[in-house]
């Protein structure tokens, strides 16, 4: 063995690198193993999120929004710009610069916290040994008292629409398109499909999204999904529900699609096809056969409520385990596991993890949907308030959407808060704090909110739960 650590983390995504830093802060000798290669051929810490996910997609979303505003929103403010155009080199280059800044930042944090970074693919062996295989095929083995598995996830590939990196692409490919495609097909109307579809739609691409499920954004509250679908249609996004792709064939730099819906078979030709039907836990080659760590039928590592695998000293966090595949959920699990290892009290409440979709308008929620409560037979009451009645939203020319607060009909405890509108990715935090402290709709209603702000919509929606809203009829 070349070295012995207190903690080895396999994976340097939002779950893994956060776990490593927190473990080191707690005085544990820590190593982190990761094999992600950046555009420059060097190790790029941060996993999918920082390299080809959360951060670069938000960079492109913001850039495309600026361009879209020039012709669609600024005229309402009396500002006009003629012949606006996008320089794709700068457009993509800005995204790459931001990615480099943040991945490099993690490297600096590792140095500051004395985390040892290893470049290569990590594999858990028996007795908490970790084999590291470098990109050149070289191998070394290190060991630790505790190993945290944070291997993340990868895009699901359809057998009849395999990624070729050029015409049929995954989320990473959609971030590096060097020319606006005239026609972009997207398979899947989930978070990735909607966000990346929005980017290229704003830049002038004709975007068609095929969603196999009959309902739009079924994971979100139905009222929120309905408002969002209406706005996306106004923006020119074509979303076909109940549409199942059956064939994708590349012909002369075009992709010929065949899909089926309730009306039968249809054909569609696009210049590029983004397949965004979801992600799966990436545990391929992660575990030697005799480690004792179990995986379920979906390839996820089986853990208990403390993210322990049942094997002494082996833990797992992030996309590789149960729960929502969200960066912030993985990060909090990383912190909690590091604290449990150090003998402290960790905490992750999966019931209050916020979800955000960074489209325009944004969509955010935490807690239960109305349908989930109805199906579970839990009595509830609802309050809503539209951004159209919020002065700040109207002044911004973004008076779209609403806030919906759901509370228990008997105890008034907050059960779910759902939003669609401007800046709701930030507004949802207030709801999460209130729910984490077992707050009620009354608590939100009695908190003074600054005026004029978007947060007043949360205040009024909470008042509306008991028909006390001031700025709308009850």
Steps between C-alpha positions, in 0.01 A plus 500: 500500500635839401309699761241476777223755545216556743261567210516431128228650281445348157358774279556877507157623400283719729450206737858373502707817509279649773532180706878511460529863606273455802687186609829687477356792697418252776863396524478179296779412259308503173551400138269549202520292182352624173553427130317789329707652221454863400526649151870559563560131568567559868308390810187711543349475847129565551345204322211529257348799678791739463639366173200412282191555715373758747757775454559504121130459426416800719772701325342426163150560635604843623679590176206389288260691726700820444468452124129416522434809710638727229210432268227373732521688831704817458259666250240512780749714696544736206836350407561375149799324347519422131677211328612331820705187439681232695868422464500128572871490579455755778170344604654157560833646611337689786345178623835320481672779692244479781540121517879534518470758775289276720677170437829675573344645811435153637865415448595804706253400772654153508844652551374738768335215690783252437287256298717273284363474144564189291441503123343176378204266528444371851385146580409376845677178598453282804597640842458864392785499253458715189663422169572800281539449125656793322411604146827344387398165650733524799365371833559577865318402817427713805298416811289673763297439811199646318414513130227725363360397161392806300521372143207706371283427198511489120240570228269214405563397139220369281595185306351641179646849545857450613717803566747580221613835639408679177141448390361308799624660820467492877499796740877548460468515122217751520731735690757505221297551184707747297220609268134561571315203348206592283301211647573341837319191620490422871393168647367557851324804648674476835740747661786450250278493193312815596807698605721416202204515263437853629861604436490415131139611453597849621782510247263424212492123472169331425474270803268200518487304825357147501382380841384140542287571807145627445530780756740793483753521784314245711761524777389859572168628632233489229407869531863608465557265205193635321618861527853406388375303199293797385798736523735261319249474215496882475878494472481268202599172666304214345434232762326181388369286787440126486752489218730197511809498280534170315779572254779750441714473188777736393479592131729760340555699822130485584320275744181334375270421792199275524273532801159375602215664688127442539450594134750248367850523353662829395827609347717798588835612361740709709858619464600387848336274755546547873409187695406603855289214632663496841813383675609179671734437789856455376630196687661318207837362611468669839482190716708186514290186534597427861439840663157407636349828376160443340336674206130498414327417172571852372872479573479729803705425809278382784533714814314560826368831632857598591636419153687199636526195274497241777868426438722631779644838405334522156253777423331626182352837405361708212359374172631149566241443777124538554336839497488784248801542270571856605840654568396669823351178636831323433699780661296487819539122514875551463509739795280271710710188434824683580347614828369153584846356436646762736249408770284806454132541418435515125164588352325468163123532464401362161145630550610863474750482214414783257463439127571770242464516123685802359272570205325830438288521706686305767330211678573404861342295772555321829286246684192319377287575197123529525462168319735321740301627797169409341623148419626459857170617647659790688264794559637827366417859416648720228594861451621653174614838381589617147813697410272714282392672824856556624629850428865395471416228246294741289778759511741232378259409219506142632156477658451132416409209725399455861593370844295214645514413869354174630442454872346226714128567535504433874845596629587770240850349468662569163487191279615641166584827328497522119603793284526600137617847413791746515780420745324210668827305515592744779153541654464127570767522771260682733251216469768237564612675819142528623429133424826384659399676821154342476345836430139573408330712238420737785872538571569608142195727507618686811856565381559852365614489138672801342306704244528503207653156459417173328491332842169674571340230283603242763353719774171550320470133405544407866231754596279353229506158670252640755336739252683801642687618189501878478577564134258256337149377551452210741 
